[in-house]
């Protein structure tokens, strides 16, 4: 840290992304990336891309992709905002809708579950927003009743991360309805892995903001494309922030490739089906080994062993060339978040876990 940083950011702790190590070859099950390459149509679009055009700025409004996304979700282009990853949607929303107030005694202007995507809390720190968290139950589920009439903006990922547990759409609707004077942001980063989206509800509720991403189900984490869908009033607010903060927010290669991805929805739907199969397979195998595995509607599972510390499992897997995500935080220290990869990767994981459990078993005298 330099001596020039302002007081506001001196103690601010930055978001910690999943580690990317290159000291050996790892199976990366720690950042919920897709194990599958982008569609052949995307790869072809990259080959066909006119590199000479790179000298021009990209379309600041992402008009063509915006239109295409609107077509897919049966909404108008004015209901869509395209961003550089869905983290940017969250960033703009935290800026646009949460009054800044750093005093501890301030009423929270935004609420979210205590066990959830850590980035929300980071954004509160970044933008000086007062927040409060609502505890999930002992089984890690969100009780929708706890989010009724909060008197604050609400953020809920559906399905939640890192638990993987989803809320029924009818419960999401109740939450939106009971917080009509505030924005309800439903983060649907993992929606494509087998859950029902709240997108159709934007026609009924002008306080509903949905974020989605290309990073997971469309194998596009490196391309950085996300989008928001909402009533056109909310989208206009976010667009104003985007155009002021980062006017050419999405680069021209990503825009072209993201359009090509939308031309091959069957390819990605098939990948999502495979992920669901591999998820079921992995969950069953882990449970047979004695793990407690939360029910997941995402491309990861959240699992803990009754006897072995979460941090130890993480370390032991790393020694065996497998990266998973461990969060050293209250309530979830015992768990690891494990991304679902190919069947072969999952078999390697299961083998490694069996090995770790064997080593940890108390040895009898005869052994
Ligand atoms: N929301 C949730 C719940 C996530 O886990 C992530 C991935 N870290 C994101 C949003 C952001 O993803 P991206 O910026 O790659 O679209």
GROMACS .gro file of C-alpha atoms and ligand atoms in nm:
model
  383
    1UNK     CA    1   0.000   0.000   0.000
    2UNK     CA    2   0.126   0.349  -0.077
    3UNK     CA    3   0.090   0.649   0.153
    4UNK     CA    4  -0.138   0.811  -0.105
    5UNK     CA    5  -0.438   0.584  -0.072
    6UNK     CA    6  -0.741   0.757   0.079
    7UNK     CA    7  -0.857   0.663   0.429
    8UNK     CA    8  -1.170   0.512   0.284
    9UNK     CA    9  -0.977   0.234   0.110
   10UNK     CA   10  -0.694   0.186   0.361
   11UNK     CA   11  -0.856  -0.101   0.544
   12UNK     CA   12  -1.065  -0.217   0.251
   13UNK     CA   13  -1.008  -0.586   0.174
   14UNK     CA   14  -1.021  -0.667  -0.196
   15UNK     CA   15  -1.214  -0.961  -0.339
   16UNK     CA   16  -1.006  -1.275  -0.358
   17UNK     CA   17  -1.057  -1.466  -0.680
   18UNK     CA   18  -1.003  -1.842  -0.691
   19UNK     CA   19  -0.632  -1.924  -0.711
   20UNK     CA   20  -0.471  -1.984  -1.050
   21UNK     CA   21  -0.153  -2.184  -0.994
   22UNK     CA   22   0.098  -2.286  -1.261
   23UNK     CA   23   0.357  -2.481  -1.060
   24UNK     CA   24   0.210  -2.801  -1.204
   25UNK     CA   25  -0.094  -2.915  -1.397
   26UNK     CA   26  -0.410  -2.892  -1.188
   27UNK     CA   27  -0.767  -3.004  -1.235
   28UNK     CA   28  -0.942  -2.671  -1.174
   29UNK     CA   29  -1.255  -2.734  -0.974
   30UNK     CA   30  -1.230  -2.407  -0.781
   31UNK     CA   31  -1.384  -2.134  -0.998
   32UNK     CA   32  -1.700  -2.293  -1.142
   33UNK     CA   33  -1.569  -2.266  -1.498
   34UNK     CA   34  -1.706  -2.493  -1.766
   35UNK     CA   35  -1.495  -2.801  -1.843
   36UNK     CA   36  -1.616  -2.779  -2.205
   37UNK     CA   37  -1.479  -2.552  -2.481
   38UNK     CA   38  -1.701  -2.285  -2.636
   39UNK     CA   39  -1.925  -2.399  -2.922
   40UNK     CA   40  -1.759  -2.470  -3.260
   41UNK     CA   41  -1.956  -2.170  -3.390
   42UNK     CA   42  -1.774  -1.946  -3.141
   43UNK     CA   43  -1.437  -2.087  -3.244
   44UNK     CA   44  -1.526  -2.028  -3.610
   45UNK     CA   45  -1.638  -1.672  -3.530
   46UNK     CA   46  -1.301  -1.607  -3.369
   47UNK     CA   47  -1.124  -1.733  -3.684
   48UNK     CA   48  -1.346  -1.509  -3.899
   49UNK     CA   49  -1.303  -1.204  -3.677
   50UNK     CA   50  -1.167  -0.903  -3.867
   51UNK     CA   51  -0.868  -0.805  -3.653
   52UNK     CA   52  -0.830  -0.484  -3.858
   53UNK     CA   53  -1.152  -0.363  -3.698
   54UNK     CA   54  -0.980  -0.357  -3.360
   55UNK     CA   55  -0.873   0.000  -3.427
   56UNK     CA   56  -1.235   0.110  -3.381
   57UNK     CA   57  -1.406   0.139  -3.045
   58UNK     CA   58  -1.674  -0.122  -2.988
   59UNK     CA   59  -2.042  -0.027  -2.988
   60UNK     CA   60  -2.090   0.132  -2.642
   61UNK     CA   61  -2.450   0.010  -2.629
   62UNK     CA   62  -2.377  -0.347  -2.749
   63UNK     CA   63  -2.682  -0.301  -2.973
   64UNK     CA   64  -2.660  -0.617  -3.179
   65UNK     CA   65  -2.597  -0.857  -2.888
   66UNK     CA   66  -2.854  -0.676  -2.678
   67UNK     CA   67  -3.114  -0.735  -2.949
   68UNK     CA   68  -3.023  -1.099  -2.975
   69UNK     CA   69  -3.041  -1.159  -2.599
   70UNK     CA   70  -3.377  -0.977  -2.592
   71UNK     CA   71  -3.503  -1.211  -2.867
   72UNK     CA   72  -3.394  -1.520  -2.675
   73UNK     CA   73  -3.565  -1.412  -2.352
   74UNK     CA   74  -3.871  -1.264  -2.522
   75UNK     CA   75  -3.818  -0.911  -2.390
   76UNK     CA   76  -3.740  -0.580  -2.560
   77UNK     CA   77  -3.377  -0.462  -2.613
   78UNK     CA   78  -3.457  -0.179  -2.371
   79UNK     CA   79  -3.495  -0.445  -2.102
   80UNK     CA   80  -3.136  -0.566  -2.153
   81UNK     CA   81  -2.795  -0.432  -2.053
   82UNK     CA   82  -2.477  -0.611  -2.169
   83UNK     CA   83  -2.173  -0.587  -1.942
   84UNK     CA   84  -1.816  -0.706  -1.899
   85UNK     CA   85  -1.910  -1.009  -1.688
   86UNK     CA   86  -2.209  -1.007  -1.457
   87UNK     CA   87  -1.995  -0.872  -1.172
   88UNK     CA   88  -2.031  -0.541  -1.355
   89UNK     CA   89  -2.411  -0.562  -1.335
   90UNK     CA   90  -2.374  -0.607  -0.959
   91UNK     CA   91  -2.126  -0.322  -0.939
   92UNK     CA   92  -2.353  -0.078  -1.124
   93UNK     CA   93  -2.658  -0.189  -0.926
   94UNK     CA   94  -2.485  -0.138  -0.593
   95UNK     CA   95  -2.388   0.211  -0.709
   96UNK     CA   96  -2.722   0.304  -0.864
   97UNK     CA   97  -2.967   0.185  -0.600
   98UNK     CA   98  -2.794   0.193  -0.262
   99UNK     CA   99  -2.752   0.534  -0.098
  100UNK     CA  100  -2.399   0.580   0.025
  101UNK     CA  101  -2.365   0.588   0.404
  102UNK     CA  102  -2.071   0.456   0.594
  103UNK     CA  103  -2.193   0.516   0.952
  104UNK     CA  104  -2.234   0.182   1.130
  105UNK     CA  105  -2.563   0.289   1.287
  106UNK     CA  106  -2.713   0.367   0.946
  107UNK     CA  107  -3.013   0.160   0.854
  108UNK     CA  108  -2.899  -0.100   0.605
  109UNK     CA  109  -2.979   0.001   0.251
  110UNK     CA  110  -2.929  -0.348   0.119
  111UNK     CA  111  -2.975  -0.696   0.265
  112UNK     CA  112  -2.852  -1.035   0.148
  113UNK     CA  113  -2.804  -1.383   0.299
  114UNK     CA  114  -2.511  -1.433   0.538
  115UNK     CA  115  -2.389  -1.730   0.336
  116UNK     CA  116  -2.372  -1.610  -0.020
  117UNK     CA  117  -2.151  -1.467  -0.293
  118UNK     CA  118  -1.883  -1.273  -0.108
  119UNK     CA  119  -1.867  -1.004  -0.378
  120UNK     CA  120  -2.183  -0.832  -0.246
  121UNK     CA  121  -2.010  -0.745   0.079
  122UNK     CA  122  -1.701  -0.631  -0.113
  123UNK     CA  123  -1.915  -0.395  -0.322
  124UNK     CA  124  -2.068  -0.249  -0.005
  125UNK     CA  125  -1.717  -0.175   0.120
  126UNK     CA  126  -1.613  -0.033  -0.216
  127UNK     CA  127  -1.911   0.200  -0.248
  128UNK     CA  128  -1.962   0.283   0.121
  129UNK     CA  129  -2.300   0.114   0.141
  130UNK     CA  130  -2.443   0.000   0.475
  131UNK     CA  131  -2.575  -0.355   0.460
  132UNK     CA  132  -2.704  -0.627   0.680
  133UNK     CA  133  -2.704  -1.002   0.631
  134UNK     CA  134  -2.991  -1.240   0.699
  135UNK     CA  135  -2.881  -1.582   0.826
  136UNK     CA  136  -2.965  -1.888   0.620
  137UNK     CA  137  -3.103  -2.183   0.820
  138UNK     CA  138  -2.898  -2.463   0.976
  139UNK     CA  139  -2.960  -2.663   0.658
  140UNK     CA  140  -2.821  -2.365   0.462
  141UNK     CA  141  -3.155  -2.286   0.296
  142UNK     CA  142  -3.290  -1.933   0.260
  143UNK     CA  143  -3.623  -1.882   0.434
  144UNK     CA  144  -3.822  -1.651   0.204
  145UNK     CA  145  -4.019  -1.519   0.503
  146UNK     CA  146  -3.698  -1.359   0.632
  147UNK     CA  147  -3.679  -1.147   0.316
  148UNK     CA  148  -4.035  -1.009   0.328
  149UNK     CA  149  -4.083  -0.636   0.378
  150UNK     CA  150  -3.718  -0.571   0.451
  151UNK     CA  151  -3.733  -0.192   0.407
  152UNK     CA  152  -3.411  -0.223   0.205
  153UNK     CA  153  -3.289  -0.335  -0.135
  154UNK     CA  154  -3.255  -0.712  -0.155
  155UNK     CA  155  -2.992  -0.927  -0.326
  156UNK     CA  156  -3.040  -1.301  -0.356
  157UNK     CA  157  -2.858  -1.536  -0.589
  158UNK     CA  158  -3.089  -1.805  -0.719
  159UNK     CA  159  -2.956  -2.071  -0.693
  160UNK     CA  160  -2.746  -1.945  -0.403
  161UNK     CA  161  -2.367  -1.970  -0.402
  162UNK     CA  162  -2.167  -2.134  -0.254
  163UNK     CA  163  -2.446  -2.358  -0.120
  164UNK     CA  164  -2.599  -2.441  -0.462
  165UNK     CA  165  -2.948  -2.444  -0.309
  166UNK     CA  166  -3.233  -2.285  -0.509
  167UNK     CA  167  -3.551  -2.107  -0.403
  168UNK     CA  168  -3.885  -2.177  -0.571
  169UNK     CA  169  -3.991  -1.912  -0.822
  170UNK     CA  170  -4.315  -1.861  -0.625
  171UNK     CA  171  -4.104  -1.764  -0.319
  172UNK     CA  172  -3.892  -1.528  -0.528
  173UNK     CA  173  -4.212  -1.363  -0.650
  174UNK     CA  174  -4.337  -1.318  -0.292
  175UNK     CA  175  -4.009  -1.147  -0.200
  176UNK     CA  176  -4.033  -0.912  -0.500
  177UNK     CA  177  -4.396  -0.831  -0.421
  178UNK     CA  178  -4.334  -0.758  -0.054
  179UNK     CA  179  -4.044  -0.520  -0.131
  180UNK     CA  180  -4.218  -0.309  -0.397
  181UNK     CA  181  -4.046   0.013  -0.290
  182UNK     CA  182  -3.702  -0.138  -0.324
  183UNK     CA  183  -3.497  -0.312  -0.590
  184UNK     CA  184  -3.479  -0.690  -0.567
  185UNK     CA  185  -3.173  -0.818  -0.749
  186UNK     CA  186  -3.185  -1.187  -0.835
  187UNK     CA  187  -2.839  -1.305  -0.937
  188UNK     CA  188  -2.898  -1.594  -1.177
  189UNK     CA  189  -2.534  -1.675  -1.253
  190UNK     CA  190  -2.609  -2.049  -1.224
  191UNK     CA  191  -2.967  -2.059  -1.353
  192UNK     CA  192  -2.891  -2.261  -1.667
  193UNK     CA  193  -2.792  -2.570  -1.470
  194UNK     CA  194  -3.149  -2.669  -1.409
  195UNK     CA  195  -3.361  -2.404  -1.240
  196UNK     CA  196  -3.645  -2.174  -1.338
  197UNK     CA  197  -3.554  -1.815  -1.422
  198UNK     CA  198  -3.744  -1.515  -1.288
  199UNK     CA  199  -3.710  -1.332  -1.625
  200UNK     CA  200  -4.083  -1.356  -1.714
  201UNK     CA  201  -4.161  -1.165  -1.391
  202UNK     CA  202  -3.995  -0.846  -1.516
  203UNK     CA  203  -4.316  -0.771  -1.709
  204UNK     CA  204  -4.506  -0.764  -1.378
  205UNK     CA  205  -4.256  -0.601  -1.141
  206UNK     CA  206  -4.057  -0.287  -1.215
  207UNK     CA  207  -3.843  -0.344  -0.903
  208UNK     CA  208  -3.700  -0.677  -1.026
  209UNK     CA  209  -3.345  -0.680  -1.161
  210UNK     CA  210  -3.195  -1.003  -1.292
  211UNK     CA  211  -2.828  -1.065  -1.367
  212UNK     CA  212  -2.698  -1.356  -1.572
  213UNK     CA  213  -2.361  -1.452  -1.709
  214UNK     CA  214  -2.198  -1.623  -2.006
  215UNK     CA  215  -1.912  -1.732  -1.778
  216UNK     CA  216  -2.050  -2.063  -1.655
  217UNK     CA  217  -2.303  -2.233  -1.882
  218UNK     CA  218  -2.161  -2.080  -2.202
  219UNK     CA  219  -1.793  -2.158  -2.136
  220UNK     CA  220  -1.707  -1.789  -2.164
  221UNK     CA  221  -1.543  -1.693  -1.832
  222UNK     CA  222  -1.242  -1.550  -2.017
  223UNK     CA  223  -1.463  -1.361  -2.265
  224UNK     CA  224  -1.626  -1.161  -1.980
  225UNK     CA  225  -1.984  -1.118  -2.091
  226UNK     CA  226  -2.276  -1.078  -1.854
  227UNK     CA  227  -2.613  -0.910  -1.881
  228UNK     CA  228  -2.900  -0.765  -1.684
  229UNK     CA  229  -3.269  -0.804  -1.762
  230UNK     CA  230  -3.523  -0.574  -1.597
  231UNK     CA  231  -3.788  -0.312  -1.651
  232UNK     CA  232  -3.656  -0.044  -1.888
  233UNK     CA  233  -3.641   0.215  -1.605
  234UNK     CA  234  -3.389   0.009  -1.407
  235UNK     CA  235  -3.192  -0.070  -1.722
  236UNK     CA  236  -3.172   0.302  -1.811
  237UNK     CA  237  -3.033   0.370  -1.461
  238UNK     CA  238  -2.765   0.104  -1.498
  239UNK     CA  239  -2.680   0.218  -1.849
  240UNK     CA  240  -2.620   0.569  -1.718
  241UNK     CA  241  -2.367   0.436  -1.468
  242UNK     CA  242  -2.203   0.208  -1.725
  243UNK     CA  243  -2.165   0.486  -1.981
  244UNK     CA  244  -2.006   0.710  -1.719
  245UNK     CA  245  -1.779   0.456  -1.556
  246UNK     CA  246  -1.666   0.248  -1.849
  247UNK     CA  247  -1.820   0.360  -2.180
  248UNK     CA  248  -1.674   0.082  -2.395
  249UNK     CA  249  -1.731  -0.181  -2.135
  250UNK     CA  250  -1.745  -0.489  -2.358
  251UNK     CA  251  -1.473  -0.540  -2.620
  252UNK     CA  252  -1.551  -0.607  -2.984
  253UNK     CA  253  -1.415  -0.964  -2.991
  254UNK     CA  254  -1.629  -1.069  -2.698
  255UNK     CA  255  -1.934  -0.904  -2.853
  256UNK     CA  256  -1.890  -1.096  -3.179
  257UNK     CA  257  -1.823  -1.428  -3.006
  258UNK     CA  258  -2.111  -1.388  -2.762
  259UNK     CA  259  -2.346  -1.349  -3.058
  260UNK     CA  260  -2.208  -1.666  -3.212
  261UNK     CA  261  -2.267  -1.846  -2.882
  262UNK     CA  262  -2.635  -1.756  -2.896
  263UNK     CA  263  -2.654  -1.924  -3.237
  264UNK     CA  264  -2.571  -2.257  -3.079
  265UNK     CA  265  -2.796  -2.288  -2.778
  266UNK     CA  266  -2.839  -2.665  -2.830
  267UNK     CA  267  -2.466  -2.716  -2.779
  268UNK     CA  268  -2.472  -2.538  -2.443
  269UNK     CA  269  -2.797  -2.703  -2.335
  270UNK     CA  270  -2.634  -3.043  -2.397
  271UNK     CA  271  -2.331  -2.939  -2.187
  272UNK     CA  272  -2.561  -2.831  -1.905
  273UNK     CA  273  -2.734  -3.171  -1.918
  274UNK     CA  274  -2.395  -3.342  -1.892
  275UNK     CA  275  -2.302  -3.123  -1.595
  276UNK     CA  276  -2.627  -3.221  -1.424
  277UNK     CA  277  -2.553  -3.591  -1.482
  278UNK     CA  278  -2.198  -3.551  -1.353
  279UNK     CA  279  -2.329  -3.357  -1.054
  280UNK     CA  280  -2.566  -3.640  -0.960
  281UNK     CA  281  -2.286  -3.892  -1.007
  282UNK     CA  282  -2.044  -3.690  -0.791
  283UNK     CA  283  -2.295  -3.616  -0.518
  284UNK     CA  284  -2.388  -3.984  -0.487
  285UNK     CA  285  -2.024  -4.094  -0.478
  286UNK     CA  286  -1.936  -3.832  -0.215
  287UNK     CA  287  -2.235  -3.927   0.001
  288UNK     CA  288  -2.135  -4.293  -0.018
  289UNK     CA  289  -1.797  -4.187   0.119
  290UNK     CA  290  -1.968  -4.022   0.416
  291UNK     CA  291  -1.971  -3.660   0.295
  292UNK     CA  292  -2.266  -3.436   0.361
  293UNK     CA  293  -2.346  -3.278   0.022
  294UNK     CA  294  -2.602  -3.000  -0.005
  295UNK     CA  295  -2.862  -3.042  -0.282
  296UNK     CA  296  -2.727  -2.841  -0.575
  297UNK     CA  297  -2.898  -2.680  -0.876
  298UNK     CA  298  -2.568  -2.540  -1.005
  299UNK     CA  299  -2.241  -2.654  -1.164
  300UNK     CA  300  -2.081  -2.715  -0.824
  301UNK     CA  301  -2.149  -2.901  -0.502
  302UNK     CA  302  -2.085  -2.786  -0.146
  303UNK     CA  303  -1.966  -3.074   0.068
  304UNK     CA  304  -1.821  -3.149   0.410
  305UNK     CA  305  -1.683  -3.458   0.574
  306UNK     CA  306  -1.795  -3.537   0.931
  307UNK     CA  307  -1.438  -3.599   1.057
  308UNK     CA  308  -1.190  -3.422   0.831
  309UNK     CA  309  -1.152  -3.044   0.841
  310UNK     CA  310  -1.252  -2.860   0.524
  311UNK     CA  311  -0.913  -2.687   0.508
  312UNK     CA  312  -0.734  -3.024   0.529
  313UNK     CA  313  -0.937  -3.171   0.246
  314UNK     CA  314  -0.861  -2.864   0.035
  315UNK     CA  315  -0.483  -2.893   0.110
  316UNK     CA  316  -0.472  -3.267   0.051
  317UNK     CA  317  -0.655  -3.234  -0.282
  318UNK     CA  318  -0.415  -2.960  -0.387
  319UNK     CA  319  -0.119  -3.189  -0.314
  320UNK     CA  320  -0.285  -3.438  -0.547
  321UNK     CA  321  -0.324  -3.179  -0.824
  322UNK     CA  322  -0.690  -3.089  -0.770
  323UNK     CA  323  -0.801  -2.736  -0.681
  324UNK     CA  324  -1.130  -2.681  -0.498
  325UNK     CA  325  -1.254  -2.370  -0.316
  326UNK     CA  326  -1.235  -2.347   0.061
  327UNK     CA  327  -1.376  -2.044   0.242
  328UNK     CA  328  -1.222  -1.974   0.581
  329UNK     CA  329  -1.543  -1.821   0.712
  330UNK     CA  330  -1.775  -1.889   1.003
  331UNK     CA  331  -2.048  -2.144   0.938
  332UNK     CA  332  -1.889  -2.282   0.621
  333UNK     CA  333  -1.531  -2.363   0.728
  334UNK     CA  334  -1.608  -2.736   0.725
  335UNK     CA  335  -1.713  -2.727   0.360
  336UNK     CA  336  -1.545  -2.715   0.021
  337UNK     CA  337  -1.706  -2.593  -0.298
  338UNK     CA  338  -1.628  -2.832  -0.580
  339UNK     CA  339  -1.701  -2.737  -0.942
  340UNK     CA  340  -1.847  -3.009  -1.160
  341UNK     CA  341  -1.615  -3.107  -1.443
  342UNK     CA  342  -1.604  -3.392  -1.691
  343UNK     CA  343  -1.675  -3.749  -1.578
  344UNK     CA  344  -1.301  -3.823  -1.594
  345UNK     CA  345  -1.220  -3.523  -1.373
  346UNK     CA  346  -1.488  -3.627  -1.126
  347UNK     CA  347  -1.345  -3.980  -1.114
  348UNK     CA  348  -1.001  -3.833  -1.036
  349UNK     CA  349  -1.158  -3.626  -0.758
  350UNK     CA  350  -1.345  -3.925  -0.613
  351UNK     CA  351  -1.027  -4.136  -0.621
  352UNK     CA  352  -0.828  -3.861  -0.447
  353UNK     CA  353  -1.095  -3.816  -0.179
  354UNK     CA  354  -1.106  -4.191  -0.114
  355UNK     CA  355  -0.729  -4.183  -0.072
  356UNK     CA  356  -0.747  -3.888   0.169
  357UNK     CA  357  -1.017  -4.056   0.379
  358UNK     CA  358  -0.812  -4.378   0.394
  359UNK     CA  359  -0.508  -4.188   0.521
  360UNK     CA  360  -0.712  -4.013   0.786
  361UNK     CA  361  -0.880  -4.327   0.917
  362UNK     CA  362  -0.749  -4.421   1.262
  363UNK     CA  363  -0.506  -4.709   1.204
  364UNK     CA  364  -0.565  -5.035   1.393
  365UNK     CA  365  -0.269  -5.212   1.554
  366UNK     CA  366  -0.258  -5.484   1.288
  367UNK     CA  367  -0.209  -5.237   1.006
  368LIG     N1  368  -2.270  -1.416  -0.926
  368LIG     C1  369  -2.229  -1.527  -0.865
  368LIG     C2  370  -2.318  -1.588  -0.763
  368LIG     C3  371  -2.105  -1.585  -0.896
  368LIG     O1  372  -2.063  -1.695  -0.834
  368LIG     C4  373  -2.024  -1.522  -0.994
  368LIG     C5  374  -1.890  -1.583  -1.031
  368LIG     N2  375  -1.786  -1.551  -0.948
  368LIG     C6  376  -2.071  -1.406  -1.053
  368LIG     C7  377  -2.194  -1.355  -1.020
  368LIG     C8  378  -1.989  -1.326  -1.152
  368LIG     O2  379  -1.957  -1.394  -1.265
  368LIG     P1  380  -1.904  -1.318  -1.396
  368LIG     O3  381  -1.856  -1.180  -1.356
  368LIG     O4  382  -1.796  -1.404  -1.448
  368LIG     O5  383  -2.021  -1.307  -1.488
   0.00000   0.00000   0.00000
